[in-house]
Amino acid sequence: MSTIDYMNECTVRDLVFMLMEERGLSLHEALDAVYNSETYAKLTDPATGLYFQSPVYIYCYLDRELTTGKM
């Protein structure tokens, strides 16, 4: 596992916890929301540089995407 992959997995963990806490989603629902989001696609694309941003910063994108359907 590369350093970027490890950072992404840690960010996904934090995003899932935030979704569970903020939106009251179950673990399964939160994982599904993260892994099927455009935000996750951007997170795993090293060219975006999103992987080195804080989970709170990335959560803002994910929350907007889940609320409006757009990133």
CSV table of C-alpha atoms in Angstrom, one decimal:
chain,number,residue,atom,x,y,z
A,1,MET,CA,0.0,0.0,0.0
A,2,SER,CA,1.4,3.4,-1.0
A,3,THR,CA,1.5,6.4,1.3
A,4,ILE,CA,-1.3,8.0,-0.8
A,5,ASP,CA,-3.5,4.9,-0.5
A,6,TYR,CA,-2.9,4.9,3.3
A,7,MET,CA,-3.8,8.6,3.5
A,8,ASN,CA,-7.0,8.0,1.5
A,9,GLU,CA,-8.1,5.1,3.7
A,10,CYS,CA,-7.6,7.2,6.8
A,11,THR,CA,-9.6,10.0,5.2
A,12,VAL,CA,-12.4,7.6,4.2
A,13,ARG,CA,-12.5,6.4,7.9
A,14,ASP,CA,-12.8,9.9,9.1
A,15,LEU,CA,-15.5,10.8,6.5
A,16,VAL,CA,-17.5,7.7,7.5
A,17,PHE,CA,-17.4,8.7,11.2
A,18,MET,CA,-18.5,12.3,10.3
A,19,LEU,CA,-21.4,11.0,8.2
A,20,MET,CA,-22.5,8.7,11.0
A,21,GLU,CA,-22.3,11.5,13.5
A,22,GLU,CA,-23.6,14.4,11.5
A,23,ARG,CA,-26.3,12.7,9.4
A,24,GLY,CA,-27.1,9.7,11.6
A,25,LEU,CA,-26.2,7.2,8.9
A,26,SER,CA,-25.5,3.6,9.7
A,27,LEU,CA,-21.9,2.3,9.0
A,28,HIS,CA,-23.1,0.6,5.8
A,29,GLU,CA,-24.9,3.7,4.6
A,30,ALA,CA,-21.9,5.9,5.3
A,31,LEU,CA,-19.5,3.6,3.5
A,32,ASP,CA,-21.8,3.4,0.6
A,33,ALA,CA,-22.2,7.2,0.5
A,34,VAL,CA,-18.4,7.7,0.5
A,35,TYR,CA,-17.3,5.0,-1.9
A,36,ASN,CA,-20.0,5.9,-4.5
A,37,SER,CA,-19.4,9.6,-4.4
A,38,GLU,CA,-17.7,11.9,-6.9
A,39,THR,CA,-15.7,13.2,-3.9
A,40,TYR,CA,-14.2,9.8,-3.4
A,41,ALA,CA,-13.3,9.6,-7.1
A,42,LYS,CA,-11.5,12.9,-6.8
A,43,LEU,CA,-9.9,11.8,-3.5
A,44,THR,CA,-8.4,8.8,-5.2
A,45,ASP,CA,-7.1,10.7,-8.2
A,46,PRO,CA,-3.6,11.9,-7.2
A,47,ALA,CA,-3.7,14.6,-9.8
A,48,THR,CA,-6.4,16.5,-7.8
A,49,GLY,CA,-4.1,16.7,-4.7
A,50,LEU,CA,-7.2,16.2,-2.6
A,51,TYR,CA,-5.5,13.4,-0.7
A,52,PHE,CA,-3.4,15.7,1.4
A,53,GLN,CA,-6.2,18.0,2.5
A,54,SER,CA,-7.8,17.6,5.9
A,55,PRO,CA,-10.8,15.3,6.3
A,56,VAL,CA,-12.9,18.2,7.5
A,57,TYR,CA,-12.1,20.1,4.3
A,58,ILE,CA,-13.0,17.0,2.2
A,59,TYR,CA,-16.1,16.5,4.2
A,60,CYS,CA,-17.4,19.9,3.1
A,61,TYR,CA,-17.2,18.7,-0.5
A,62,LEU,CA,-18.9,15.4,0.3
A,63,ASP,CA,-21.6,17.1,2.4
A,64,ARG,CA,-22.4,19.5,-0.5
A,65,GLU,CA,-22.4,16.6,-3.0
A,66,LEU,CA,-24.8,14.6,-0.8
A,67,THR,CA,-27.1,17.6,-0.2
A,68,THR,CA,-27.2,19.1,-3.7
A,69,GLY,CA,-26.1,16.2,-5.9
A,70,LYS,CA,-23.1,18.3,-7.1
A,71,MET,CA,-19.6,18.5,-5.8
